[in-house]
Amino acid sequence: MTAPAPANAANRVCVVGAGSSGLAAARNFLAQGFEVDVLEREDDLGGNWNYDKGTARVYRSTHTISSKPGTEYPDFPMPAHYPDYPHHTLVLQYFRDYAAHFRLLEHIEFSTGVQAIVPAAGGPAEGWLVTTTAGETRHYGAVVIANGHNWHPKFPSYPGTFAGEVLHSAHYRTPDVFEGKRVLVVGAGNSGCDIVVEASQHATRTFHSTRRGYHYFPKYVFGKPSDQVGDLLHALRVPLPVRRLIGTISMRLFVGDPRAIGLPRPDHKLFETHPVANTLLPYYVKHGAIAVRPDIARFEEHDVVFTDGRRETVDLVVYATGYLIEFPFIERTHLNWRDGHPSLYQNVFHPEHDSLFVAGLIQPDSGQFGHVHWQMRAAAAFLRAARAGAPEADAFRRERRARLEEPLSGGVTYLESTRHYLEVEHWSYRKGLEKIAARLERTIGRRGVQPAAVPALAGAGQ
C-alpha cells in the first residue's frame, strides 16, 4: 500500500541500514532537526559487525584492522579499557552504546527491509518513495543509503573446473572448516591474510595465491599501533615521499625483506594499494606453514595449476576476493553510476540531487566509522542549508558538480583495480569533509536541534 504524503515530507529522512554507517547518519540528521526513520532488515543493529546475523561479514576471530583512535566516532570515543584493536564483540557493544547514548533506537525499525526507492512524482526535488519489504510505500524528503558495499561476494573466473569445496570469505566463520584439508586461500586483502593464517594452524597444508606482491604492515611499530605512527607523520605534514621512505624502512626493520621471507616482491610503491596490516602472515610463511603461490592459471578437478607452472592438489578453495558494489533497491541511473560504481562527490553527494546521499561508500586506508561521521555531518548540514535556501547551499551545488571527478587519493596513484574504486587517503579525505561540514554549519548558524543530553553508559566513551 502507498502511504499518503505527509505534510512534513520534506523534513523526513529515510536511512537504509542500521550498521555503522546508518547509525552515524541517523545521529547527524537528527542533530540537524530532521525526522529520521532507519529501516533495518535484520532484527538487530550492527550490520557487518553483528556476528550472529546473516548480514555479518566478520569471522569468529575478527579484530579491527585500525586501532581505536582511527576507528571510533569522533563524538563518542571507544572506552579506555578496550584494547588497541577491539574484537568484533566489543565493536558491536560500542554500536549499542552509541545508539543508546544518542537515542537512536527509537528511530530504528527492525525487520524492515527496503524493496525499492524511486523518485517522487515531481522528481527527486520532491523527495523519494521508499517501498518496504512489507509492501508499504512511504514518502521521504531525502534518503541516505547506508546498507554498505561489503555484502555481495565477488568470485574470480578461471579456466577449468574445480571439483573440491569452494567458500567465499563472506561466509567464513570458524577455522574448523580447514581441519584435515589442503586449503588454498586466494586474495591478499586483510581478510585473505587473516584467513590464511588461521588455515595454516588447522589445515594439513595451506597455500596462498596472490596476483602480485604486497607491502605487509606490522600492527605495531616501536610499541605503538602502526596507524597511529602514520597519523603522527600526517599531523606533522611530512611529505609523501618521506612518509614512504619511513614506512619502507620500518617494514624492513619489523618485517624484513619480502623476498627473504618467501613473499613475492611488490610491483608497486608503498601506499599504492590498500594497506595490509598483518604481523602473523610473514611469521607463518617463514615457518613454512603457508606456501606462497602466484595467480591461478587453471583448475583440473582437485588440482590447481599456477601461472609459474607449479601444481598442487587442494580440497578447499577460499576466495577472499572482495565484493561487488550493489544497491538492488534503486536504479543505477539514480546514483550516477559510471565505470562500475556510483560517481558521487566525495563518494557521498549526488552531483544534481540535493536529497540523495550514500554513507560509507569508501575504502579508507584506515578505520571507517569516523570518516562516515564527517560524511553525514556534512550531508545533514547541506540538506538543512538547502531547505533553508542558504547561499552556501548554491555554492556547494556548484562545487559538487565542478569537483566531481577530483581524486580522493591525497596525491597517491593507486593501482588500477576494482579494489580501489572506492579507495580514499584517509587523512586528506577526512580534513576535506571537516572543512565542508564547518562551512555549511556556519551558513546555517549551527542552530541544529541537538539530542537531549543523556549520561554516557558505564564505561562508554571513557
PDB file of N, CA, C and O in Angstrom, residues 296-332:
ATOM      1  N   ILE A 296      46.315 -18.128 -10.162  1.00  0.00           N
ATOM      2  CA  ILE A 296      45.865 -19.418 -10.689  1.00  0.00           C
ATOM      3  C   ILE A 296      45.810 -19.348 -12.216  1.00  0.00           C
ATOM      4  O   ILE A 296      45.265 -18.392 -12.792  1.00  0.00           O
ATOM      5  N   ALA A 297      46.366 -20.359 -12.868  1.00  0.00           N
ATOM      6  CA  ALA A 297      46.270 -20.454 -14.328  1.00  0.00           C
ATOM      7  C   ALA A 297      45.021 -21.225 -14.739  1.00  0.00           C
ATOM      8  O   ALA A 297      44.297 -20.821 -15.653  1.00  0.00           O
ATOM      9  N   ARG A 298      44.756 -22.328 -14.009  1.00  0.00           N
ATOM     10  CA  ARG A 298      43.561 -23.116 -14.342  1.00  0.00           C
ATOM     11  C   ARG A 298      43.331 -24.157 -13.247  1.00  0.00           C
ATOM     12  O   ARG A 298      44.216 -24.449 -12.427  1.00  0.00           O
ATOM     13  N   PHE A 299      42.126 -24.690 -13.251  1.00  0.00           N
ATOM     14  CA  PHE A 299      41.772 -25.809 -12.374  1.00  0.00           C
ATOM     15  C   PHE A 299      41.691 -27.091 -13.197  1.00  0.00           C
ATOM     16  O   PHE A 299      41.255 -27.070 -14.362  1.00  0.00           O
ATOM     17  N   GLU A 300      42.092 -28.185 -12.586  1.00  0.00           N
ATOM     18  CA  GLU A 300      41.929 -29.518 -13.186  1.00  0.00           C
ATOM     19  C   GLU A 300      41.429 -30.456 -12.096  1.00  0.00           C
ATOM     20  O   GLU A 300      42.214 -31.081 -11.379  1.00  0.00           O
ATOM     21  N   GLU A 301      40.114 -30.517 -11.953  1.00  0.00           N
ATOM     22  CA  GLU A 301      39.477 -31.306 -10.898  1.00  0.00           C
ATOM     23  C   GLU A 301      39.964 -30.850  -9.523  1.00  0.00           C
ATOM     24  O   GLU A 301      39.692 -29.733  -9.128  1.00  0.00           O
ATOM     25  N   HIS A 302      40.727 -31.682  -8.816  1.00  0.00           N
ATOM     26  CA  HIS A 302      41.221 -31.274  -7.494  1.00  0.00           C
ATOM     27  C   HIS A 302      42.591 -30.598  -7.561  1.00  0.00           C
ATOM     28  O   HIS A 302      43.114 -30.180  -6.534  1.00  0.00           O
ATOM     29  N   ASP A 303      43.150 -30.502  -8.745  1.00  0.00           N
ATOM     30  CA  ASP A 303      44.456 -29.874  -8.903  1.00  0.00           C
ATOM     31  C   ASP A 303      44.307 -28.409  -9.289  1.00  0.00           C
ATOM     32  O   ASP A 303      43.391 -28.039 -10.044  1.00  0.00           O
ATOM     33  N   VAL A 304      45.216 -27.598  -8.758  1.00  0.00           N
ATOM     34  CA  VAL A 304      45.300 -26.193  -9.124  1.00  0.00           C
ATOM     35  C   VAL A 304      46.647 -25.972  -9.791  1.00  0.00           C
ATOM     36  O   VAL A 304      47.695 -26.293  -9.218  1.00  0.00           O
ATOM     37  N   VAL A 305      46.617 -25.456 -11.011  1.00  0.00           N
ATOM     38  CA  VAL A 305      47.841 -25.139 -11.738  1.00  0.00           C
ATOM     39  C   VAL A 305      48.050 -23.627 -11.666  1.00  0.00           C
ATOM     40  O   VAL A 305      47.154 -22.850 -12.018  1.00  0.00           O
ATOM     41  N   PHE A 306      49.227 -23.226 -11.210  1.00  0.00           N
ATOM     42  CA  PHE A 306      49.513 -21.805 -11.040  1.00  0.00           C
ATOM     43  C   PHE A 306      50.269 -21.251 -12.240  1.00  0.00           C
ATOM     44  O   PHE A 306      50.765 -22.012 -13.089  1.00  0.00           O
ATOM     45  N   THR A 307      50.354 -19.950 -12.325  1.00  0.00           N
ATOM     46  CA  THR A 307      50.956 -19.315 -13.504  1.00  0.00           C
ATOM     47  C   THR A 307      52.448 -19.590 -13.634  1.00  0.00           C
ATOM     48  O   THR A 307      53.017 -19.388 -14.713  1.00  0.00           O
ATOM     49  N   ASP A 308      53.089 -20.041 -12.568  1.00  0.00           N
ATOM     50  CA  ASP A 308      54.509 -20.400 -12.669  1.00  0.00           C
ATOM     51  C   ASP A 308      54.696 -21.873 -13.020  1.00  0.00           C
ATOM     52  O   ASP A 308      55.824 -22.383 -13.035  1.00  0.00           O
ATOM     53  N   GLY A 309      53.591 -22.594 -13.305  1.00  0.00           N
ATOM     54  CA  GLY A 309      53.662 -23.980 -13.719  1.00  0.00           C
ATOM     55  C   GLY A 309      53.536 -24.987 -12.600  1.00  0.00           C
ATOM     56  O   GLY A 309      53.322 -26.181 -12.858  1.00  0.00           O
ATOM     57  N   ARG A 310      53.647 -24.545 -11.352  1.00  0.00           N
ATOM     58  CA  ARG A 310      53.517 -25.481 -10.246  1.00  0.00           C
ATOM     59  C   ARG A 310      52.078 -25.965 -10.108  1.00  0.00           C
ATOM     60  O   ARG A 310      51.133 -25.249 -10.442  1.00  0.00           O
ATOM     61  N   ARG A 311      51.931 -27.163  -9.576  1.00  0.00           N
ATOM     62  CA  ARG A 311      50.624 -27.797  -9.445  1.00  0.00           C
ATOM     63  C   ARG A 311      50.462 -28.303  -8.008  1.00  0.00           C
ATOM     64  O   ARG A 311      51.385 -28.879  -7.437  1.00  0.00           O
ATOM     65  N   GLU A 312      49.285 -28.068  -7.439  1.00  0.00           N
ATOM     66  CA  GLU A 312      49.004 -28.537  -6.080  1.00  0.00           C
ATOM     67  C   GLU A 312      47.619 -29.178  -6.056  1.00  0.00           C
ATOM     68  O   GLU A 312      46.698 -28.730  -6.743  1.00  0.00           O
ATOM     69  N   THR A 313      47.480 -30.228  -5.256  1.00  0.00           N
ATOM     70  CA  THR A 313      46.184 -30.858  -5.035  1.00  0.00           C
ATOM     71  C   THR A 313      45.540 -30.192  -3.816  1.00  0.00           C
ATOM     72  O   THR A 313      46.160 -30.098  -2.753  1.00  0.00           O
ATOM     73  N   VAL A 314      44.298 -29.763  -3.992  1.00  0.00           N
ATOM     74  CA  VAL A 314      43.628 -28.948  -2.978  1.00  0.00           C
ATOM     75  C   VAL A 314      42.223 -29.495  -2.729  1.00  0.00           C
ATOM     76  O   VAL A 314      41.540 -29.938  -3.661  1.00  0.00           O
ATOM     77  N   ASP A 315      41.810 -29.444  -1.465  1.00  0.00           N
ATOM     78  CA  ASP A 315      40.450 -29.873  -1.112  1.00  0.00           C
ATOM     79  C   ASP A 315      39.467 -28.714  -1.026  1.00  0.00           C
ATOM     80  O   ASP A 315      38.280 -28.873  -1.318  1.00  0.00           O
ATOM     81  N   LEU A 316      39.955 -27.563  -0.583  1.00  0.00           N
ATOM     82  CA  LEU A 316      39.090 -26.404  -0.338  1.00  0.00           C
ATOM     83  C   LEU A 316      39.754 -25.148  -0.871  1.00  0.00           C
ATOM     84  O   LEU A 316      40.929 -24.883  -0.576  1.00  0.00           O
ATOM     85  N   VAL A 317      39.004 -24.359  -1.646  1.00  0.00           N
ATOM     86  CA  VAL A 317      39.451 -23.047  -2.109  1.00  0.00           C
ATOM     87  C   VAL A 317      38.619 -21.979  -1.415  1.00  0.00           C
ATOM     88  O   VAL A 317      37.378 -22.027  -1.461  1.00  0.00           O
ATOM     89  N   VAL A 318      39.297 -21.042  -0.761  1.00  0.00           N
ATOM     90  CA  VAL A 318      38.621 -19.906  -0.123  1.00  0.00           C
ATOM     91  C   VAL A 318      38.935 -18.664  -0.939  1.00  0.00           C
ATOM     92  O   VAL A 318      40.102 -18.276  -1.078  1.00  0.00           O
ATOM     93  N   TYR A 319      37.901 -18.053  -1.485  1.00  0.00           N
ATOM     94  CA  TYR A 319      38.077 -16.821  -2.251  1.00  0.00           C
ATOM     95  C   TYR A 319      37.909 -15.616  -1.330  1.00  0.00           C
ATOM     96  O   TYR A 319      36.802 -15.302  -0.894  1.00  0.00           O
ATOM     97  N   ALA A 320      39.014 -14.958  -1.024  1.00  0.00           N
ATOM     98  CA  ALA A 320      38.962 -13.694  -0.283  1.00  0.00           C
ATOM     99  C   ALA A 320      39.186 -12.584  -1.301  1.00  0.00           C
ATOM    100  O   ALA A 320      40.182 -11.849  -1.263  1.00  0.00           O
ATOM    101  N   THR A 321      38.255 -12.486  -2.214  1.00  0.00           N
ATOM    102  CA  THR A 321      38.427 -11.668  -3.417  1.00  0.00           C
ATOM    103  C   THR A 321      37.515 -10.451  -3.458  1.00  0.00           C
ATOM    104  O   THR A 321      37.282  -9.875  -4.522  1.00  0.00           O
ATOM    105  N   GLY A 322      36.995 -10.068  -2.314  1.00  0.00           N
ATOM    106  CA  GLY A 322      36.257  -8.818  -2.237  1.00  0.00           C
ATOM    107  C   GLY A 322      34.795  -8.929  -2.615  1.00  0.00           C
ATOM    108  O   GLY A 322      34.224 -10.038  -2.695  1.00  0.00           O
ATOM    109  N   TYR A 323      34.224  -7.757  -2.909  1.00  0.00           N
ATOM    110  CA  TYR A 323      32.781  -7.655  -3.087  1.00  0.00           C
ATOM    111  C   TYR A 323      32.445  -6.776  -4.289  1.00  0.00           C
ATOM    112  O   TYR A 323      33.213  -5.892  -4.672  1.00  0.00           O
ATOM    113  N   LEU A 324      31.284  -7.045  -4.860  1.00  0.00           N
ATOM    114  CA  LEU A 324      30.740  -6.190  -5.905  1.00  0.00           C
ATOM    115  C   LEU A 324      29.880  -5.109  -5.270  1.00  0.00           C
ATOM    116  O   LEU A 324      29.193  -5.360  -4.279  1.00  0.00           O
ATOM    117  N   ILE A 325      29.901  -3.928  -5.850  1.00  0.00           N
ATOM    118  CA  ILE A 325      29.083  -2.823  -5.345  1.00  0.00           C
ATOM    119  C   ILE A 325      27.676  -2.981  -5.919  1.00  0.00           C
ATOM    120  O   ILE A 325      27.486  -2.922  -7.133  1.00  0.00           O
ATOM    121  N   GLU A 326      26.723  -3.209  -5.047  1.00  0.00           N
ATOM    122  CA  GLU A 326      25.340  -3.431  -5.486  1.00  0.00           C
ATOM    123  C   GLU A 326      24.374  -2.719  -4.554  1.00  0.00           C
ATOM    124  O   GLU A 326      24.513  -2.807  -3.325  1.00  0.00           O
ATOM    125  N   PHE A 327      23.411  -2.025  -5.150  1.00  0.00           N
ATOM    126  CA  PHE A 327      22.285  -1.451  -4.410  1.00  0.00           C
ATOM    127  C   PHE A 327      21.019  -1.865  -5.159  1.00  0.00           C
ATOM    128  O   PHE A 327      20.500  -1.113  -5.991  1.00  0.00           O
ATOM    129  N   PRO A 328      20.510  -3.070  -4.903  1.00  0.00           N
ATOM    130  CA  PRO A 328      19.466  -3.651  -5.746  1.00  0.00           C
ATOM    131  C   PRO A 328      18.117  -2.953  -5.666  1.00  0.00           C
ATOM    132  O   PRO A 328      17.258  -3.193  -6.514  1.00  0.00           O
ATOM    133  N   PHE A 329      17.937  -2.095  -4.679  1.00  0.00           N
ATOM    134  CA  PHE A 329      16.627  -1.465  -4.488  1.00  0.00           C
ATOM    135  C   PHE A 329      16.500  -0.112  -5.197  1.00  0.00           C
ATOM    136  O   PHE A 329      15.459   0.539  -5.091  1.00  0.00           O
ATOM    137  N   ILE A 330      17.526   0.342  -5.906  1.00  0.00           N
ATOM    138  CA  ILE A 330      17.453   1.626  -6.590  1.00  0.00           C
ATOM    139  C   ILE A 330      18.144   1.513  -7.941  1.00  0.00           C
ATOM    140  O   ILE A 330      19.175   0.843  -8.075  1.00  0.00           O
ATOM    141  N   GLU A 331      17.557   2.136  -8.962  1.00  0.00           N
ATOM    142  CA  GLU A 331      18.141   2.089 -10.299  1.00  0.00           C
ATOM    143  C   GLU A 331      19.505   2.784 -10.302  1.00  0.00           C
ATOM    144  O   GLU A 331      19.698   3.813  -9.657  1.00  0.00           O
ATOM    145  N   ARG A 332      20.426   2.201 -11.059  1.00  0.00           N
ATOM    146  CA  ARG A 332      21.770   2.772 -11.110  1.00  0.00           C
ATOM    147  C   ARG A 332      21.784   4.197 -11.643  1.00  0.00           C
ATOM    148  O   ARG A 332      22.634   5.000 -11.262  1.00  0.00           O
TER     149      ARG A 332
END
